[in-house]
Coordinates of C-alpha atoms in Angstrom, one line a residue:
M1 CA -15.3 14.0 23.3
G2 CA -15.2 15.0 26.8
I3 CA -15.2 11.8 28.1
N4 CA -14.4 11.6 32.1
P5 CA -11.1 9.0 33.7
Y6 CA -12.4 6.0 36.3
P7 CA -12.8 6.7 39.2
K8 CA -10.1 4.8 40.7
Y9 CA -6.9 3.3 39.3
K10 CA -4.3 0.6 41.3
I11 CA -1.2 0.0 40.2
S12 CA -0.3 -2.4 36.8
K13 CA 1.8 -5.6 37.3
I14 CA 2.0 -5.4 33.3
D15 CA 5.4 -3.5 32.4
W16 CA 3.8 -1.2 29.6
I17 CA 0.5 -0.4 31.8
N18 CA 0.8 2.4 34.9
S19 CA -2.5 2.0 36.4
V20 CA -5.9 -0.1 35.4
P21 CA -9.0 0.7 36.2
E22 CA -9.6 -1.1 40.3
N23 CA -13.3 -3.6 38.9
W24 CA -10.5 -4.4 36.5
I25 CA -8.4 -7.9 36.8
E26 CA -5.0 -8.7 34.5
T27 CA -4.3 -12.0 33.1
K28 CA -3.2 -13.4 30.2
V29 CA -4.9 -14.9 26.8
K30 CA -4.1 -18.2 27.8
F31 CA -6.4 -17.9 30.6
L32 CA -9.1 -16.4 29.0
S33 CA -9.6 -19.0 26.5
A34 CA -12.1 -21.7 26.7
T35 CA -9.3 -24.5 24.9
P36 CA -5.2 -24.2 24.2
V37 CA -4.4 -22.5 21.1
Q38 CA -5.1 -23.5 18.0
Y39 CA -2.9 -23.6 14.9
G40 CA -4.7 -23.7 11.6
L41 CA -4.8 -26.0 8.5
N42 CA -1.8 -26.8 6.4
I43 CA -3.0 -27.2 2.9
S44 CA -1.4 -26.5 -0.5
G45 CA -3.0 -24.3 -3.1
E46 CA -3.5 -27.3 -5.2
H47 CA -6.6 -28.4 -2.9
Y48 CA -8.1 -25.0 -3.1
S49 CA -11.5 -25.0 -5.1
Q50 CA -14.2 -22.4 -5.8
E51 CA -16.6 -24.0 -3.5
G52 CA -17.2 -26.3 -0.3
I53 CA -15.5 -23.9 3.4
R54 CA -14.3 -20.8 3.5
F55 CA -10.6 -20.8 4.0
I56 CA -9.1 -18.1 5.4
R57 CA -5.4 -16.6 4.6
T58 CA -4.1 -14.2 6.5
T59 CA -3.7 -12.3 2.9
D60 CA -8.3 -12.2 3.4
I61 CA -7.9 -10.5 6.2
D62 CA -6.8 -6.4 6.3
D63 CA -6.1 -3.8 8.4
L64 CA -9.7 -3.2 9.3
G65 CA -10.2 -7.2 11.0
N66 CA -12.2 -7.9 7.1
L67 CA -12.5 -10.4 5.3
S68 CA -12.0 -9.9 2.1
E69 CA -15.8 -11.0 0.0
E70 CA -13.4 -13.0 -2.7
G71 CA -11.6 -15.8 -1.2
V72 CA -10.3 -19.9 -2.0
Y73 CA -12.2 -22.6 -0.5
L74 CA -11.9 -26.4 0.8
P75 CA -13.9 -29.6 -0.1
K76 CA -15.4 -30.4 3.0
Q77 CA -13.9 -34.0 3.4
L78 CA -10.3 -32.2 3.6
V79 CA -11.3 -30.0 6.5
P80 CA -11.7 -31.8 9.9
K81 CA -14.3 -30.5 12.0
E82 CA -12.2 -28.9 14.8
Y83 CA -10.7 -26.1 12.1
L84 CA -14.3 -25.2 11.9
L85 CA -15.0 -21.7 12.8
R86 CA -17.5 -21.1 15.8
R87 CA -18.8 -17.9 16.6
G88 CA -16.6 -15.5 18.1
D89 CA -13.7 -17.6 17.5
F90 CA -10.3 -15.3 17.0
L91 CA -7.9 -15.8 14.3
I92 CA -4.8 -13.5 14.2
S93 CA -1.3 -14.6 12.5
R94 CA 1.5 -15.9 13.6
S95 CA 3.7 -15.3 10.3
G96 CA 3.7 -12.4 7.5
T97 CA 1.5 -10.0 8.0
V98 CA 1.5 -10.6 12.7
G99 CA -1.1 -9.5 15.1
R100 CA -3.3 -9.1 11.9
A101 CA -7.1 -9.9 14.2
Y102 CA -10.4 -11.0 13.0
V103 CA -13.6 -11.5 15.1
H104 CA -15.5 -14.4 13.3
L105 CA -19.6 -14.0 13.4
P106 CA -21.9 -16.6 12.7
T107 CA -22.9 -16.8 8.5
K108 CA -24.8 -19.3 7.7
N109 CA -21.6 -21.0 5.7
Q110 CA -18.5 -22.8 6.9
F111 CA -15.1 -21.4 7.2
S112 CA -12.0 -22.7 8.3
Y113 CA -8.6 -20.7 8.0
A114 CA -4.4 -21.6 6.8
G115 CA -1.4 -22.5 9.3
Y116 CA -0.4 -18.8 9.2
L117 CA -3.0 -18.1 11.5
V118 CA -3.7 -19.2 14.8
R119 CA -6.9 -19.6 17.3
F120 CA -8.0 -18.9 20.3
T121 CA -12.4 -19.9 21.3
F122 CA -13.7 -17.9 24.1
A123 CA -16.3 -19.1 26.6
D124 CA -17.3 -15.1 26.2
P125 CA -17.3 -13.8 22.7
S126 CA -17.1 -10.0 24.7
Y127 CA -13.5 -11.4 25.5
A128 CA -12.5 -11.7 21.4
R129 CA -13.8 -8.5 20.6
F130 CA -12.0 -6.6 23.4
L131 CA -9.2 -8.9 22.5
Y132 CA -9.5 -7.6 18.8
Y133 CA -9.2 -3.9 19.9
F134 CA -6.3 -4.6 21.8
T135 CA -4.9 -5.9 18.9
K136 CA -4.7 -2.3 17.8
T137 CA -2.9 -0.9 19.5
T138 CA 0.6 1.0 20.3
T139 CA 1.5 -0.8 23.1
F140 CA -0.1 -4.9 21.8
F141 CA 2.8 -3.9 18.7
A142 CA 5.3 -2.8 20.7
W143 CA 4.6 -6.4 22.6
L144 CA 4.9 -7.9 19.5
E145 CA 8.4 -6.5 18.8
S146 CA 9.7 -7.1 21.7
S147 CA 8.3 -10.6 21.7
G148 CA 8.5 -11.2 17.8
F149 CA 11.7 -11.2 16.1
E150 CA 13.9 -14.9 15.6
S151 CA 16.5 -14.2 13.4
T152 CA 15.4 -11.6 10.5
I153 CA 11.9 -13.3 10.7
I154 CA 9.0 -12.5 12.6
N155 CA 7.4 -14.8 14.0
V156 CA 4.9 -14.6 16.8
N157 CA 4.1 -17.9 18.0
G158 CA 0.8 -19.4 18.8
Q159 CA 1.9 -20.0 22.9
K160 CA 3.7 -16.5 22.9
Y161 CA -0.2 -15.2 22.1
A162 CA -1.1 -17.2 24.4
N163 CA 1.1 -15.8 27.1
L164 CA -0.4 -11.4 26.2
P165 CA -0.5 -10.3 29.2
L166 CA -4.1 -8.1 29.3
A167 CA -5.5 -6.0 31.5
T168 CA -9.7 -6.3 31.0
P169 CA -12.7 -5.7 32.6
I170 CA -14.7 -8.3 35.3
D171 CA -18.3 -7.1 33.8
R172 CA -19.2 -8.5 31.2
K173 CA -21.5 -5.7 30.6
E174 CA -18.3 -3.9 30.7
R175 CA -16.4 -5.1 27.7
I176 CA -19.6 -5.3 25.7
A177 CA -19.8 -2.0 26.3
I178 CA -16.4 -0.9 25.8
A179 CA -16.9 -2.8 21.9
D180 CA -19.8 -1.2 21.4
F181 CA -18.4 2.4 22.0
L182 CA -15.3 1.4 19.4
D183 CA -17.6 0.0 17.1
Q184 CA -19.3 3.7 16.6
E185 CA -16.6 5.6 17.1
T186 CA -14.1 3.7 14.6
A187 CA -16.9 3.2 12.2
I188 CA -17.1 7.0 11.7
I189 CA -13.2 7.8 11.6
D190 CA -13.4 4.8 9.0
T191 CA -15.9 6.4 7.1
L192 CA -13.8 9.6 6.9
I193 CA -10.6 8.3 6.3
A194 CA -12.8 6.9 3.0
K195 CA -14.0 9.5 2.6
K196 CA -10.6 11.6 2.0
Q197 CA -8.9 8.0 -0.2
E198 CA -11.8 8.4 -2.6
L199 CA -11.3 12.2 -3.1
I200 CA -7.4 11.5 -3.0
E201 CA -8.5 9.1 -5.9
R202 CA -10.7 11.0 -7.9
L203 CA -8.4 14.1 -7.7
Q204 CA -5.5 11.6 -9.2
E205 CA -7.5 10.5 -11.9
K206 CA -8.1 14.3 -13.0
R207 CA -4.5 13.9 -13.0
T208 CA -4.0 11.6 -14.7
A209 CA -7.0 13.3 -17.4
L210 CA -5.4 16.7 -17.6
I211 CA -2.0 15.3 -18.3
S212 CA -2.8 12.7 -20.9
H213 CA -5.6 15.0 -22.7
T214 CA -2.7 18.5 -22.8
V215 CA -0.3 16.9 -24.4
T216 CA -2.4 15.6 -26.7
K217 CA -4.8 18.7 -27.3
G218 CA -2.4 21.4 -26.7
L219 CA -3.6 24.2 -24.3
D220 CA -5.7 26.5 -26.7
P221 CA -9.8 24.6 -27.2
T222 CA -10.4 26.9 -30.2
A223 CA -7.4 25.9 -31.7
P224 CA -8.2 23.8 -35.5
M225 CA -8.1 19.8 -34.9
K226 CA -6.6 17.0 -37.7
D227 CA -6.4 13.7 -37.5
S228 CA -2.6 12.8 -36.8
G229 CA -3.1 9.2 -38.3
I230 CA -1.7 7.7 -35.5
E231 CA -3.6 6.1 -32.8
W232 CA -2.8 6.9 -29.4
L233 CA -2.7 10.6 -30.7
G234 CA -6.5 11.2 -32.1
Q235 CA -6.9 14.5 -33.2
I236 CA -4.2 17.4 -32.6
P237 CA -3.8 20.6 -33.3
A238 CA -3.5 20.9 -37.0
H239 CA -0.1 23.2 -36.1
W240 CA 1.5 19.8 -34.9
E241 CA 4.0 17.4 -36.5
I242 CA 4.9 13.4 -36.5
S243 CA 7.8 12.0 -36.3
R244 CA 9.4 9.6 -35.2
S245 CA 10.5 8.7 -32.1
K246 CA 14.3 8.3 -33.2
W247 CA 14.7 11.4 -34.9
L248 CA 13.7 12.8 -31.4
F249 CA 15.5 10.8 -29.4
T250 CA 19.1 9.0 -29.9
V251 CA 20.9 6.0 -28.3
R252 CA 23.5 7.1 -25.8
T253 CA 25.8 4.8 -26.0
E254 CA 28.9 5.6 -23.9
R255 CA 30.4 3.0 -21.3
A256 CA 29.8 4.6 -17.5
R257 CA 32.9 6.5 -16.4
P258 CA 35.7 6.6 -13.9
D259 CA 33.5 9.1 -11.5
D260 CA 30.4 7.8 -12.3
I261 CA 27.9 7.4 -9.1
Q262 CA 25.6 4.4 -9.2
L263 CA 21.9 5.3 -10.3
S264 CA 18.5 3.9 -9.9
A265 CA 16.1 3.8 -12.6
T266 CA 12.5 3.9 -10.2
Q267 CA 8.9 5.0 -11.4
A268 CA 8.0 6.9 -8.0
Y269 CA 11.1 9.4 -8.5
G270 CA 13.2 9.3 -12.0
V271 CA 16.7 7.9 -12.2
I272 CA 18.5 9.6 -9.2
S273 CA 21.3 8.0 -7.1
Q274 CA 21.4 4.9 -4.8
E275 CA 22.5 6.7 -2.6
E276 CA 19.5 9.3 -2.9
F277 CA 17.0 6.9 -3.5
M278 CA 18.4 4.6 -0.4
H279 CA 17.4 7.9 1.4
R280 CA 14.2 9.1 0.2
E281 CA 12.7 4.4 0.9
G282 CA 14.4 4.4 4.6
R283 CA 16.1 1.3 3.1
R284 CA 19.6 -0.1 1.5
V285 CA 19.7 -2.3 -1.9
T286 CA 22.3 -3.9 -3.2
Q287 CA 25.3 -2.4 -4.6
I288 CA 27.4 -3.4 -7.7
T289 CA 31.2 -3.4 -6.7
Q290 CA 32.4 -5.3 -9.8
H291 CA 32.1 -4.9 -13.2
L292 CA 31.5 -0.8 -13.2
D293 CA 33.0 -0.1 -16.8
K294 CA 29.9 -2.2 -18.4
R295 CA 27.4 -0.1 -17.3
R296 CA 26.1 2.9 -19.2
H297 CA 26.9 6.2 -18.5
V298 CA 23.6 8.9 -17.9
E299 CA 23.6 12.5 -17.9
I300 CA 21.2 15.1 -16.3
D301 CA 17.8 14.8 -18.5
D302 CA 18.1 11.8 -20.7
F303 CA 14.8 8.9 -20.5
V304 CA 16.3 5.4 -19.5
I305 CA 13.6 2.6 -20.5
S306 CA 13.3 -0.2 -18.3
M307 CA 11.6 -3.4 -17.9
R308 CA 9.0 -1.4 -15.8
S309 CA 8.0 0.8 -19.2
F310 CA 5.4 -0.7 -20.2
Q311 CA 3.9 0.4 -16.5
G312 CA 5.4 4.2 -15.3
G313 CA 6.7 5.7 -18.5
L314 CA 10.2 6.4 -19.7
E315 CA 12.0 7.6 -17.0
R316 CA 13.8 10.7 -16.7
A317 CA 17.3 11.6 -15.1
W318 CA 17.9 14.0 -13.0
E319 CA 21.7 12.9 -11.6
T320 CA 24.7 12.0 -13.7
G321 CA 26.0 8.6 -13.5
C322 CA 25.5 5.2 -14.8
I323 CA 22.8 2.6 -14.5
R324 CA 22.7 -1.0 -15.3
S325 CA 23.6 -2.2 -19.3
S326 CA 20.6 -3.8 -19.9
Y327 CA 18.6 -0.3 -20.0
V328 CA 18.6 2.1 -22.9
V329 CA 19.5 5.1 -22.6
L330 CA 17.8 8.4 -24.8
Q331 CA 19.6 11.1 -25.5
P332 CA 16.7 14.3 -26.3
S333 CA 17.6 16.1 -29.2
S334 CA 17.5 19.8 -29.6
Q335 CA 14.1 19.4 -30.8
V336 CA 13.1 18.6 -27.3
V337 CA 11.6 20.5 -24.6
V338 CA 12.9 17.6 -21.7
D339 CA 10.1 19.0 -19.2
F340 CA 6.9 18.7 -21.5
F341 CA 8.5 14.7 -22.6
T342 CA 8.7 14.1 -19.0
Y343 CA 4.7 14.0 -18.3
L344 CA 4.2 12.8 -22.4
F345 CA 6.4 9.8 -21.4
K346 CA 4.3 9.2 -18.1
S347 CA 0.8 9.9 -20.0
I348 CA -1.3 7.0 -19.8
R349 CA -2.2 7.1 -23.6
Y350 CA 1.4 6.9 -24.3
I351 CA 2.4 4.3 -22.0
Q352 CA -0.8 1.7 -23.5
A353 CA 1.0 2.3 -27.5
L354 CA 4.1 2.0 -25.8
R355 CA 3.0 -1.3 -24.2
S356 CA 1.6 -2.8 -27.5
T357 CA 4.5 -2.7 -29.9
S358 CA 5.7 -6.3 -28.0
N359 CA 4.4 -9.3 -26.2
F360 CA 7.2 -8.7 -23.6
L361 CA 4.8 -9.6 -21.0
R362 CA 4.4 -12.9 -22.9
D363 CA 7.8 -13.4 -23.3
G364 CA 9.7 -12.4 -20.7
Q365 CA 11.9 -9.7 -23.1
D366 CA 13.3 -6.6 -21.9
M367 CA 11.2 -3.3 -23.5
N368 CA 14.0 -2.4 -25.8
F369 CA 15.3 0.6 -28.6
N370 CA 12.9 -0.9 -31.6
N371 CA 9.8 -0.8 -29.1
F372 CA 10.5 3.0 -28.1
S373 CA 10.8 3.9 -32.1
L374 CA 7.5 2.1 -33.1
V375 CA 5.5 4.4 -31.2
D376 CA 5.9 7.9 -33.3
L377 CA 5.4 11.5 -30.8
P378 CA 4.4 14.6 -31.8
M379 CA 6.7 17.2 -33.0
I380 CA 5.2 20.3 -31.0
P381 CA 7.1 23.7 -31.5
L382 CA 9.4 24.5 -28.5
S383 CA 7.8 27.7 -27.0
E384 CA 4.9 25.4 -26.8
Q385 CA 6.2 22.8 -25.2
K386 CA 7.6 25.4 -22.3
E387 CA 4.2 26.7 -22.3
I388 CA 2.5 23.1 -22.0
A389 CA 5.1 22.2 -19.2
A390 CA 5.3 25.5 -17.0
F391 CA 0.9 24.7 -17.5
L392 CA 1.3 20.8 -15.3
D393 CA 3.9 22.4 -13.6
E394 CA 1.2 25.1 -12.0
E395 CA -1.5 22.7 -12.4
T396 CA -0.4 19.4 -10.6
R397 CA 1.7 20.7 -8.2
K398 CA -1.7 22.4 -6.4
I399 CA -3.7 18.3 -7.5
D400 CA -0.4 17.6 -5.2
A401 CA -0.5 20.1 -2.3
L402 CA -5.2 18.7 -2.3
V403 CA -3.5 15.1 -2.7
E404 CA -0.3 15.8 0.3
K405 CA -2.9 17.4 2.8
S406 CA -5.4 14.8 2.3
N407 CA -2.8 12.1 3.3
Q408 CA -1.8 14.3 6.2
F409 CA -5.4 14.5 7.3
I410 CA -5.7 10.5 6.7
E411 CA -2.9 10.0 8.8
L412 CA -3.6 12.2 11.8
L413 CA -7.5 10.2 12.3
K414 CA -5.6 6.8 12.4
E415 CA -2.8 8.3 15.0
Y416 CA -6.5 9.8 16.8
R417 CA -8.4 6.3 15.9
T418 CA -5.8 4.7 17.5
A419 CA -5.3 7.1 20.6
L420 CA -9.3 6.4 20.6
I421 CA -8.6 2.7 21.0
S422 CA -5.6 2.4 23.4
A423 CA -7.5 5.2 25.8
A424 CA -10.5 3.0 26.0
V425 CA -9.0 -1.0 26.6
T426 CA -6.2 0.3 28.9
G427 CA -8.7 1.6 30.7
K428 CA -7.9 5.1 30.2
I429 CA -11.3 6.8 29.4
D430 CA -14.5 5.5 31.3
V431 CA -16.9 4.9 28.4
R432 CA -19.5 2.5 29.7
N433 CA -22.3 5.6 29.4
H434 CA -21.5 6.8 27.2
A435 CA -24.2 5.3 24.2
Q436 CA -26.8 6.8 26.8
A437 CA -25.3 10.0 27.2
E438 CA -25.0 10.0 23.4
G439 CA -28.8 9.1 23.2
S440 CA -30.3 11.9 26.1

């Protein structure tokens, strides 16, 4: 962008900022606020209504400081006047998603805010806009980490926020210029991010539709078709047959072996070892140390039915080990190509068919073999199963590569967004004349 630094700097007294522009001041948020920090209302959900005063909660504010379109309301008589928001009020979350900020703009409706948020009211709203952008910097989050941990829960109270050190321009016009510049530039970046996210959604929809169509219709668009007699399958190639699920898969009843490793059934990765799951997720999970002999043995290429099967299809085992006894382990027959059924069990149409077999969501019962056996399956020549699986491997690999590339681009845009904001609100770049330069 070619934006120059300020002409002169001075040594900063703030630990994490080496220097600031010569005409900036260093202060604390509490010295800029016209009133002491104010905590929000603690009102239980039983008082929420469909109309009245919009009640802002932490969950109503997104990472970009926007309010969700839908929210909850409070009857006017429950909200004291001192809790009504005014133009330029600055809210920031003190618990939960800590550091999430919002600047209130005037509307015809009235707003209040919940107890996990605190409010600062500035005589000059330009301070609120400047502070909002400061909360988007790595500098701010480093301060949060150093200031917010109490026991194992991060909680930054209003007094800590009040003592947040801040370097800011003395000149009001300069603060406005910085905020205007960031409004303009971040809007461009956010638009690019939104377009990439839309592309990812379209690619994922294409992937889902491709799998669902291919595992039920095959690869030959000219093949004669017939009615399968099965609602979820519909028309299928004439040479395909229909099989009862229990003829293609049987329940593996073997108990855990002494040397079995513990496995986790996951929607994201299938059935993998707990060690591998913790490695991929970067977090630890509770490991069972007692009654391991009551767990079920699992072989590679088995499928596992879990309570979550209605959401994401049956899970394929990629490792040998043992799993909780509440799960059902399916052993494929010689008529099954596991790669093919890995796709079929993840197809939307199959998942919907599996979901229709039970009221387990309402009744709280687990998915079981009976649910599985109620959904008939296509019986396809082994060679064709292999061809379909190979085709889907190739096509989904292409789609996944595009999704990964788009995700990487989004991360680069987010990093650039953060770096740009940080540079502007810490005085590393001088944007005062940027608008004029852009317009000339």
